[in-house]
């Protein structure tokens, strides 16, 4: 769902207090305490800031501000607030290229107490007024103006740092949900995107088979969308509107969605069995007709033997769109469901203007039994954005330097689930009555 963020309201009085610091940046976030780095008050709410990581690479740090909503004073005192923030930091660096880029980040924890515990489908008296949109959507709503101001004050009212910051708000909920708001900044060079981002992620997100998918959502929403400004690679049997196509092409001029390509010609294609992993009841198929790379994004990798295993080609379906033709491809193929069961099926032919660059990806639908990873164009986008923010406008992207950094032989994860243990959640609304397969995934929101 595309939207517009109105101009920020006039900022309220700020109280900024510096505190003694014994260099124990990972101290518990009990309120009040004297070991936080500083505090501020905005809109009647006080935030206590802890610097939990300072960059050790790059001239500047890429700022990441993590806070949570729906946690009471009691839950903060118990250490649960600190636990989920630490989980988020661990999740961010759990996949390449973030395992090698994490040292470019400045990471802040902002501790803020809510009057009520838990986040669900209704508005409650919480610090940032977050709530889940509906039982049929993964969208999340909240007071984004207040969150942006909290980020601004955390970064010592530095406008330039705010413009490139990522804010993460962890929700006291186990529902399968999540969305990212991305600011469109048109002052770019070399098509490397700028602009503030805000990712909402439930701290205990669990799917119907009992798997906790928090790490995957952090990687998809906060890292993929929030830092990389990447597009979704999953898709539904749907046709994009002219406005959606125009938005995609406009944003891509400023470095967004570099993991997706729009082709003017819409060709009908068949399933490519090399990429086939499963079909589900919504008739989404993971891979269709592949095209040889036709622009400079994929060509350098397609022509490099080190990337042979990644099979760098454009594949039909992406940016949430594909169209099934209701004409069968005439070839029975084996499909594997998420529960491991198999069946033979003759899938539909399909067509699409939007192509993605890999069959499976953390930016697409996550399959439990395949390795989770960012594909090559996603890794490149993350590398470019973090280095530009961390090193300034003088930094220039170089394919050879990136390839040496990327080390393609070790670019994938060896885990099937990044965080498989189902947690005992710390929230009031603990009855999951919606399966994730019944939810329409929320697209990133464009902030202009």
Short mmCIF file of C-alpha atoms in Angstrom, two decimals:
data_model
loop_
_atom_site.label_atom_id
_atom_site.label_comp_id
_atom_site.label_asym_id
_atom_site.label_seq_id
_atom_site.Cartn_x
_atom_site.Cartn_y
_atom_site.Cartn_z
CA UNK A 1 0.00 0.00 0.00
CA UNK A 2 1.52 3.26 -1.11
CA UNK A 3 1.15 6.30 1.07
CA UNK A 4 2.41 9.76 1.80
CA UNK A 5 3.91 11.06 5.02
CA UNK A 6 2.83 14.63 5.69
CA UNK A 7 5.33 17.24 6.79
CA UNK A 8 6.53 16.70 10.33
CA UNK A 9 4.64 18.63 12.96
CA UNK A 10 6.44 21.36 14.85
CA UNK A 11 8.70 19.65 17.33
CA UNK A 12 7.81 19.92 20.97
CA UNK A 13 10.12 21.02 23.75
CA UNK A 14 13.10 18.75 24.12
CA UNK A 15 14.77 18.00 27.40
CA UNK A 16 18.22 16.53 26.77
CA UNK A 17 20.22 15.29 29.73
CA UNK A 18 23.73 13.87 29.52
CA UNK A 19 24.56 11.15 32.03
CA UNK A 20 27.68 9.60 33.42
CA UNK A 21 28.80 6.62 31.40
CA UNK A 22 30.93 3.75 32.63
CA UNK A 23 31.33 2.42 29.05
CA UNK A 24 28.95 -0.46 29.80
CA UNK A 25 26.82 0.18 26.72
CA UNK A 26 24.90 -3.10 27.10
CA UNK A 27 23.56 -2.41 30.59
CA UNK A 28 19.91 -3.33 31.27
CA UNK A 29 17.37 -0.70 30.29
CA UNK A 30 15.63 -0.34 33.64
CA UNK A 31 13.95 3.04 34.08
CA UNK A 32 15.16 5.11 35.76
CA UNK A 33 18.87 4.33 35.80
CA UNK A 34 22.07 6.33 35.65
CA UNK A 35 24.00 4.29 33.12
CA UNK A 36 22.17 5.37 29.97
CA UNK A 37 24.07 7.70 27.69
CA UNK A 38 21.45 10.44 27.62
CA UNK A 39 17.69 10.97 27.72
CA UNK A 40 15.14 13.22 26.05
CA UNK A 41 11.44 13.94 26.29
CA UNK A 42 9.22 14.42 23.25
CA UNK A 43 5.42 14.63 23.15
CA UNK A 44 5.21 13.71 26.81
CA UNK A 45 7.26 10.51 26.41
CA UNK A 46 10.81 10.05 27.70
CA UNK A 47 13.36 7.98 25.83
CA UNK A 48 16.55 6.64 27.42
CA UNK A 49 19.34 6.18 24.87
CA UNK A 50 22.06 3.52 25.03
CA UNK A 51 24.86 3.42 22.47
CA UNK A 52 25.22 -0.31 21.94
CA UNK A 53 27.66 -0.18 19.01
CA UNK A 54 29.87 2.50 17.47
CA UNK A 55 31.24 2.00 13.97
CA UNK A 56 34.81 0.76 13.58
CA UNK A 57 34.85 1.01 9.76
CA UNK A 58 34.12 3.97 7.53
CA UNK A 59 34.41 7.67 8.21
CA UNK A 60 30.86 7.98 9.49
CA UNK A 61 28.56 5.41 11.01
CA UNK A 62 25.39 4.22 9.31
CA UNK A 63 22.82 5.06 12.04
CA UNK A 64 20.37 2.39 13.23
CA UNK A 65 17.97 3.29 16.06
CA UNK A 66 16.07 0.41 17.70
CA UNK A 67 13.12 0.92 20.04
CA UNK A 68 10.05 -1.11 21.03
CA UNK A 69 6.36 -0.53 21.59
CA UNK A 70 3.89 -2.17 23.95
CA UNK A 71 6.32 -2.88 26.81
CA UNK A 72 5.43 -1.72 30.30
CA UNK A 73 7.81 -0.65 33.04
CA UNK A 74 7.55 -4.15 34.54
CA UNK A 75 8.60 -5.79 31.28
CA UNK A 76 11.48 -3.35 30.90
CA UNK A 77 12.68 -4.02 34.45
CA UNK A 78 12.53 -7.79 33.80
CA UNK A 79 15.12 -7.46 31.04
CA UNK A 80 12.74 -8.49 28.25
CA UNK A 81 13.13 -5.16 26.43
CA UNK A 82 16.91 -5.57 26.33
CA UNK A 83 16.53 -9.15 25.17
CA UNK A 84 14.48 -8.32 22.09
CA UNK A 85 16.75 -5.42 21.10
CA UNK A 86 19.78 -7.74 21.37
CA UNK A 87 17.87 -10.29 19.27
CA UNK A 88 17.36 -7.63 16.60
CA UNK A 89 21.07 -6.75 16.50
CA UNK A 90 21.96 -10.43 16.21
CA UNK A 91 19.39 -10.89 13.45
CA UNK A 92 20.74 -7.97 11.44
CA UNK A 93 24.20 -9.52 11.19
CA UNK A 94 23.09 -13.12 10.64
CA UNK A 95 23.28 -13.14 6.82
CA UNK A 96 25.80 -11.96 4.27
CA UNK A 97 26.58 -9.26 3.40
CA UNK A 98 25.62 -7.85 6.83
CA UNK A 99 28.00 -10.26 8.56
CA UNK A 100 30.76 -8.22 6.91
CA UNK A 101 29.06 -4.79 6.94
CA UNK A 102 27.89 -4.67 10.55
CA UNK A 103 31.02 -2.80 11.66
CA UNK A 104 29.97 0.22 9.56
CA UNK A 105 26.88 0.71 11.75
CA UNK A 106 26.23 2.95 14.74
CA UNK A 107 23.47 1.17 16.70
CA UNK A 108 21.36 2.86 19.37
CA UNK A 109 18.80 1.41 21.76
CA UNK A 110 16.03 3.72 22.94
CA UNK A 111 14.15 2.45 25.99
CA UNK A 112 10.60 3.78 26.27
CA UNK A 113 7.79 2.52 28.50
CA UNK A 114 4.16 2.02 27.47
CA UNK A 115 1.13 2.22 29.73
CA UNK A 116 -0.34 -0.98 28.26
CA UNK A 117 1.36 -4.25 27.33
CA UNK A 118 1.07 -5.88 23.93
CA UNK A 119 0.20 -4.98 20.35
CA UNK A 120 -2.79 -6.39 18.45
CA UNK A 121 -5.47 -5.30 15.95
CA UNK A 122 -6.76 -2.47 18.11
CA UNK A 123 -5.20 0.81 19.19
CA UNK A 124 -3.95 0.74 22.78
CA UNK A 125 -2.23 3.15 25.12
CA UNK A 126 1.32 2.45 23.98
CA UNK A 127 4.24 4.81 23.41
CA UNK A 128 4.02 4.83 19.60
CA UNK A 129 0.36 3.81 19.15
CA UNK A 130 1.26 0.88 16.89
CA UNK A 131 -1.34 -1.67 15.85
CA UNK A 132 -1.80 -4.40 13.24
CA UNK A 133 -3.95 -3.34 10.31
CA UNK A 134 -6.16 -6.44 9.96
CA UNK A 135 -6.24 -10.21 10.17
CA UNK A 136 -5.93 -10.32 6.36
CA UNK A 137 -2.82 -8.16 6.08
CA UNK A 138 0.71 -7.95 7.43
CA UNK A 139 0.56 -4.15 7.48
CA UNK A 140 1.33 -2.21 10.67
CA UNK A 141 0.36 1.33 11.58
CA UNK A 142 1.88 3.63 14.16
CA UNK A 143 2.83 7.21 15.00
CA UNK A 144 5.61 7.53 12.43
CA UNK A 145 6.01 11.26 13.09
CA UNK A 146 6.77 10.58 16.76
CA UNK A 147 9.12 7.73 15.85
CA UNK A 148 11.00 9.94 13.40
CA UNK A 149 11.37 12.63 16.06
CA UNK A 150 12.61 10.03 18.54
CA UNK A 151 15.22 9.05 15.97
CA UNK A 152 16.12 12.71 15.41
CA UNK A 153 16.73 13.30 19.10
CA UNK A 154 18.64 10.03 19.47
CA UNK A 155 20.99 11.24 16.74
CA UNK A 156 21.56 14.51 18.66
CA UNK A 157 19.32 16.51 16.30
CA UNK A 158 21.63 15.90 13.35
CA UNK A 159 19.45 16.32 10.25
CA UNK A 160 21.95 14.80 7.85
CA UNK A 161 22.24 11.64 9.96
CA UNK A 162 18.47 11.42 10.28
CA UNK A 163 18.12 11.54 6.49
CA UNK A 164 20.07 8.29 6.21
CA UNK A 165 18.96 6.55 9.39
CA UNK A 166 17.06 3.30 9.83
CA UNK A 167 14.54 3.17 12.68
CA UNK A 168 13.35 -0.24 13.86
CA UNK A 169 10.29 -0.53 16.09
CA UNK A 170 9.82 -3.95 17.68
CA UNK A 171 6.22 -4.81 18.52
CA UNK A 172 5.17 -6.79 21.59
CA UNK A 173 3.32 -9.35 19.48
CA UNK A 174 3.76 -12.84 18.02
CA UNK A 175 1.62 -12.22 14.92
CA UNK A 176 3.12 -12.67 11.47
CA UNK A 177 3.33 -9.07 10.26
CA UNK A 178 5.76 -6.34 9.28
CA UNK A 179 6.13 -3.37 6.98
CA UNK A 180 8.72 -0.73 6.11
CA UNK A 181 8.22 2.96 5.37
CA UNK A 182 10.92 4.38 3.09
CA UNK A 183 11.61 8.07 2.53
CA UNK A 184 12.25 8.96 -1.11
CA UNK A 185 15.20 11.34 -1.31
CA UNK A 186 15.89 12.59 -4.85
CA UNK A 187 19.26 14.17 -3.99
CA UNK A 188 21.32 11.17 -5.04
CA UNK A 189 24.50 10.49 -6.97
CA UNK A 190 25.42 7.29 -8.80
CA UNK A 191 21.90 5.92 -8.15
CA UNK A 192 22.76 5.11 -4.54
CA UNK A 193 19.59 5.78 -2.53
CA UNK A 194 19.27 8.09 0.43
CA UNK A 195 16.39 8.69 2.83
CA UNK A 196 15.10 7.69 6.27
CA UNK A 197 13.41 4.31 6.73
CA UNK A 198 11.19 2.85 9.44
CA UNK A 199 10.62 -0.90 9.87
CA UNK A 200 7.92 -2.37 12.11
CA UNK A 201 8.63 -5.98 13.16
CA UNK A 202 6.80 -8.12 15.78
CA UNK A 203 9.38 -9.24 18.34
CA UNK A 204 8.01 -12.79 18.58
CA UNK A 205 6.70 -13.30 15.02
CA UNK A 206 5.64 -16.92 14.67
CA UNK A 207 4.13 -18.83 11.75
CA UNK A 208 1.53 -21.56 11.95
CA UNK A 209 3.99 -24.47 12.06
CA UNK A 210 5.52 -23.01 15.24
CA UNK A 211 8.67 -21.53 13.69
CA UNK A 212 9.78 -18.15 14.97
CA UNK A 213 10.54 -15.98 11.93
CA UNK A 214 11.75 -12.85 13.67
CA UNK A 215 15.23 -13.04 12.15
CA UNK A 216 13.83 -13.46 8.67
CA UNK A 217 11.54 -10.46 9.09
CA UNK A 218 14.41 -8.30 10.39
CA UNK A 219 16.49 -9.28 7.37
CA UNK A 220 13.61 -8.74 4.93
CA UNK A 221 12.12 -5.55 6.38
CA UNK A 222 14.92 -3.72 8.20
CA UNK A 223 17.95 -4.83 6.19
CA UNK A 224 16.41 -5.46 2.75
CA UNK A 225 13.85 -2.68 2.56
CA UNK A 226 15.13 -0.32 5.24
CA UNK A 227 18.82 -0.26 4.35
CA UNK A 228 18.95 -1.61 0.80
CA UNK A 229 15.74 0.04 -0.44
CA UNK A 230 15.06 -3.30 -2.13
CA UNK A 231 11.77 -4.37 -3.69
CA UNK A 232 9.78 -7.46 -2.77
CA UNK A 233 10.51 -10.50 -4.92
CA UNK A 234 7.37 -12.47 -4.07
CA UNK A 235 4.30 -12.05 -6.26
CA UNK A 236 0.59 -12.69 -6.57
CA UNK A 237 -1.55 -13.48 -9.60
CA UNK A 238 -2.28 -9.82 -10.14
CA UNK A 239 -1.89 -6.99 -12.65
CA UNK A 240 -0.12 -3.75 -11.64
CA UNK A 241 -1.87 -0.44 -12.12
CA UNK A 242 -0.34 2.31 -14.22
CA UNK A 243 0.32 4.22 -10.98
CA UNK A 244 2.20 1.28 -9.45
CA UNK A 245 4.34 0.91 -12.58
CA UNK A 246 5.04 4.65 -12.64
CA UNK A 247 6.01 4.64 -8.95
CA UNK A 248 8.38 1.72 -9.50
CA UNK A 249 10.10 3.34 -12.47
CA UNK A 250 10.30 6.73 -10.74
CA UNK A 251 11.84 5.34 -7.55
CA UNK A 252 14.28 3.16 -9.46
CA UNK A 253 15.82 6.31 -10.95
CA UNK A 254 16.99 7.11 -7.41
CA UNK A 255 18.52 3.74 -6.64
CA UNK A 256 15.51 1.85 -5.29
CA UNK A 257 14.50 -1.72 -6.21
CA UNK A 258 17.75 -2.61 -7.96
CA UNK A 259 16.98 -6.31 -7.38
CA UNK A 260 14.03 -6.05 -9.83
CA UNK A 261 13.89 -5.16 -13.52
CA UNK A 262 10.92 -3.89 -15.50
CA UNK A 263 10.73 -5.20 -19.08
CA UNK A 264 8.60 -3.25 -21.56
CA UNK A 265 7.65 -6.44 -23.40
CA UNK A 266 5.44 -8.86 -21.51
CA UNK A 267 6.25 -12.38 -22.68
CA UNK A 268 4.53 -15.63 -21.79
CA UNK A 269 6.86 -18.09 -20.11
CA UNK A 270 6.93 -21.61 -18.71
CA UNK A 271 8.19 -22.96 -15.42
CA UNK A 272 11.95 -23.44 -15.29
CA UNK A 273 12.45 -26.62 -13.26
CA UNK A 274 15.94 -25.62 -12.10
CA UNK A 275 14.37 -23.05 -9.79
CA UNK A 276 11.20 -24.84 -8.77
CA UNK A 277 10.74 -25.30 -5.04
CA UNK A 278 7.04 -25.44 -4.28
CA UNK A 279 3.56 -24.28 -5.15
CA UNK A 280 0.94 -23.32 -2.59
CA UNK A 281 -2.82 -22.94 -2.52
CA UNK A 282 -2.61 -19.41 -3.91
CA UNK A 283 -1.02 -20.81 -7.08
CA UNK A 284 2.16 -18.82 -6.68
CA UNK A 285 5.07 -20.45 -8.46
CA UNK A 286 8.60 -19.65 -7.58
CA UNK A 287 10.26 -19.49 -10.96
CA UNK A 288 9.12 -18.97 -14.49
CA UNK A 289 10.85 -18.20 -17.76
CA UNK A 290 14.42 -16.99 -17.40
CA UNK A 291 15.96 -14.26 -19.54
CA UNK A 292 19.61 -13.58 -20.21
CA UNK A 293 20.78 -10.39 -18.52
CA UNK A 294 20.25 -7.33 -20.66
CA UNK A 295 21.66 -4.51 -18.59
CA UNK A 296 24.78 -3.71 -16.60
CA UNK A 297 23.36 -4.82 -13.26
CA UNK A 298 23.65 -8.54 -13.95
CA UNK A 299 26.11 -8.74 -16.84
CA UNK A 300 29.33 -8.44 -14.76
CA UNK A 301 28.26 -11.39 -12.61
CA UNK A 302 26.87 -13.49 -15.46
CA UNK A 303 30.26 -13.22 -17.14
CA UNK A 304 32.29 -14.05 -14.02
CA UNK A 305 32.94 -17.74 -13.32
CA UNK A 306 32.89 -17.12 -9.56
CA UNK A 307 29.14 -16.48 -9.85
CA UNK A 308 28.26 -19.47 -12.00
CA UNK A 309 26.33 -21.14 -9.19
CA UNK A 310 24.08 -18.11 -8.81
CA UNK A 311 22.85 -18.45 -12.42
CA UNK A 312 22.50 -14.72 -12.97
CA UNK A 313 19.42 -14.34 -15.14
CA UNK A 314 16.20 -12.37 -15.02
CA UNK A 315 13.27 -14.53 -13.95
CA UNK A 316 9.60 -13.71 -14.40
CA UNK A 317 7.69 -12.52 -11.36
CA UNK A 318 8.55 -9.85 -8.81
CA UNK A 319 7.48 -6.60 -7.20
CA UNK A 320 4.44 -8.66 -6.08
CA UNK A 321 3.12 -9.10 -9.64
CA UNK A 322 2.69 -11.92 -12.13
CA UNK A 323 -0.22 -13.00 -14.33
CA UNK A 324 -1.22 -16.64 -14.82
CA UNK A 325 -2.62 -17.27 -18.31
CA UNK A 326 -4.95 -20.19 -17.42
CA UNK A 327 -3.10 -22.14 -20.09
CA UNK A 328 -1.15 -25.13 -18.83
CA UNK A 329 2.46 -25.45 -19.82
CA UNK A 330 1.91 -29.08 -20.79
CA UNK A 331 4.61 -30.53 -18.56
CA UNK A 332 3.90 -32.33 -15.29
CA UNK A 333 6.33 -31.31 -12.57
CA UNK A 334 6.91 -32.35 -8.98
CA UNK A 335 5.90 -29.73 -6.43
CA UNK A 336 7.01 -29.79 -2.80
CA UNK A 337 4.78 -28.27 -0.13
CA UNK A 338 6.06 -26.61 3.04
CA UNK A 339 5.20 -29.74 5.06
CA UNK A 340 7.45 -31.80 2.78
CA UNK A 341 4.67 -33.61 0.91
CA UNK A 342 4.96 -33.92 -2.86
CA UNK A 343 2.54 -34.04 -5.76
CA UNK A 344 2.59 -33.83 -9.56
CA UNK A 345 1.01 -30.85 -11.25
CA UNK A 346 0.94 -29.17 -14.63
CA UNK A 347 1.38 -25.47 -13.80
CA UNK A 348 0.00 -22.49 -15.66
CA UNK A 349 1.97 -20.46 -18.12
CA UNK A 350 2.51 -16.92 -16.93
CA UNK A 351 3.56 -13.46 -18.03
CA UNK A 352 4.95 -10.43 -16.27
CA UNK A 353 6.65 -7.10 -16.84
CA UNK A 354 8.59 -7.50 -13.59
CA UNK A 355 11.56 -9.85 -13.29
CA UNK A 356 13.71 -10.79 -10.32
CA UNK A 357 17.31 -12.01 -10.38
CA UNK A 358 17.07 -15.28 -8.45
CA UNK A 359 14.67 -18.11 -7.79
CA UNK A 360 14.82 -17.93 -4.02
CA UNK A 361 15.65 -14.96 -1.84
CA UNK A 362 15.06 -13.46 1.58
CA UNK A 363 13.17 -10.70 -0.30
CA UNK A 364 10.74 -13.29 -1.67
CA UNK A 365 8.59 -15.91 0.00
CA UNK A 366 10.76 -17.75 2.51
CA UNK A 367 10.75 -21.53 2.14
CA UNK A 368 11.64 -23.47 5.27
CA UNK A 369 13.87 -26.10 3.72
CA UNK A 370 16.15 -24.04 1.50
CA UNK A 371 19.03 -21.84 2.46
CA UNK A 372 18.08 -18.25 3.18
CA UNK A 373 20.15 -15.58 1.49
CA UNK A 374 20.27 -12.22 -0.22
CA UNK A 375 20.83 -12.65 -3.94
CA UNK A 376 23.69 -10.98 -5.75
CA UNK A 377 21.91 -7.75 -6.69
CA UNK A 378 20.54 -7.39 -3.16
CA UNK A 379 23.99 -7.88 -1.66
CA UNK A 380 25.39 -5.29 -4.05
CA UNK A 381 22.67 -2.76 -3.15
CA UNK A 382 23.38 -3.17 0.58
CA UNK A 383 27.13 -2.82 0.02
CA UNK A 384 26.65 0.36 -2.06
CA UNK A 385 24.22 2.05 0.34
CA UNK A 386 26.14 1.36 3.54
CA UNK A 387 29.47 2.38 2.05
CA UNK A 388 28.07 5.62 0.62
CA UNK A 389 26.50 6.64 3.94
CA UNK A 390 29.50 5.50 5.98
CA UNK A 391 32.15 7.05 3.74
CA UNK A 392 30.38 10.07 2.26
CA UNK A 393 29.72 11.32 -1.27
CA UNK A 394 33.35 10.86 -2.27
CA UNK A 395 33.02 7.08 -2.11
CA UNK A 396 32.60 5.46 -5.54
CA UNK A 397 31.31 2.00 -6.30
CA UNK A 398 33.66 -0.37 -8.10
CA UNK A 399 32.59 -3.81 -9.36
CA UNK A 400 35.99 -5.40 -8.81
CA UNK A 401 36.20 -4.15 -5.22
CA UNK A 402 32.68 -5.41 -4.54
CA UNK A 403 33.39 -8.85 -5.99
CA UNK A 404 36.50 -9.18 -3.86
CA UNK A 405 34.45 -8.18 -0.83
CA UNK A 406 31.51 -10.40 -1.72
CA UNK A 407 33.35 -13.76 -1.83
CA UNK A 408 30.56 -15.55 -3.70
CA UNK A 409 31.65 -19.02 -2.57
CA UNK A 410 30.53 -18.15 0.96
CA UNK A 411 27.57 -15.89 0.18
CA UNK A 412 24.80 -18.22 1.36
CA UNK A 413 23.55 -19.22 4.75
CA UNK A 414 23.86 -22.76 6.08
CA UNK A 415 20.67 -22.58 8.10
CA UNK A 416 17.11 -23.47 7.18
CA UNK A 417 15.63 -21.26 9.84
CA UNK A 418 17.64 -18.47 11.39
CA UNK A 419 15.82 -18.61 14.71
CA UNK A 420 13.89 -21.84 14.98
CA UNK A 421 12.94 -22.02 18.66
CA UNK A 422 9.40 -20.92 19.40
CA UNK A 423 9.54 -18.36 22.24
CA UNK A 424 7.40 -17.86 25.28
CA UNK A 425 6.06 -14.42 24.36
CA UNK A 426 5.90 -11.47 26.73
CA UNK A 427 2.60 -9.93 25.73
CA UNK A 428 -1.08 -10.00 26.64
CA UNK A 429 -2.60 -10.88 23.28
CA UNK A 430 -1.19 -14.37 22.90
CA UNK A 431 -3.84 -16.19 20.89
CA UNK A 432 -2.81 -16.59 17.26
CA UNK A 433 -5.99 -17.00 15.24
CA UNK A 434 -4.71 -16.11 11.79
CA UNK A 435 -2.46 -18.20 9.56
CA UNK A 436 0.15 -16.34 7.56
CA UNK A 437 -1.02 -17.91 4.28
CA UNK A 438 -4.30 -16.02 4.63
CA UNK A 439 -2.61 -12.64 4.89
CA UNK A 440 -1.80 -10.31 2.03
CA UNK A 441 1.75 -9.10 2.53
CA UNK A 442 2.13 -5.36 2.90
CA UNK A 443 4.26 -3.53 0.36
CA UNK A 444 6.73 -0.91 1.54
CA UNK A 445 5.21 2.55 1.96
CA UNK A 446 6.78 5.38 -0.01
CA UNK A 447 7.31 8.53 2.06
CA UNK A 448 7.66 11.67 -0.02
#
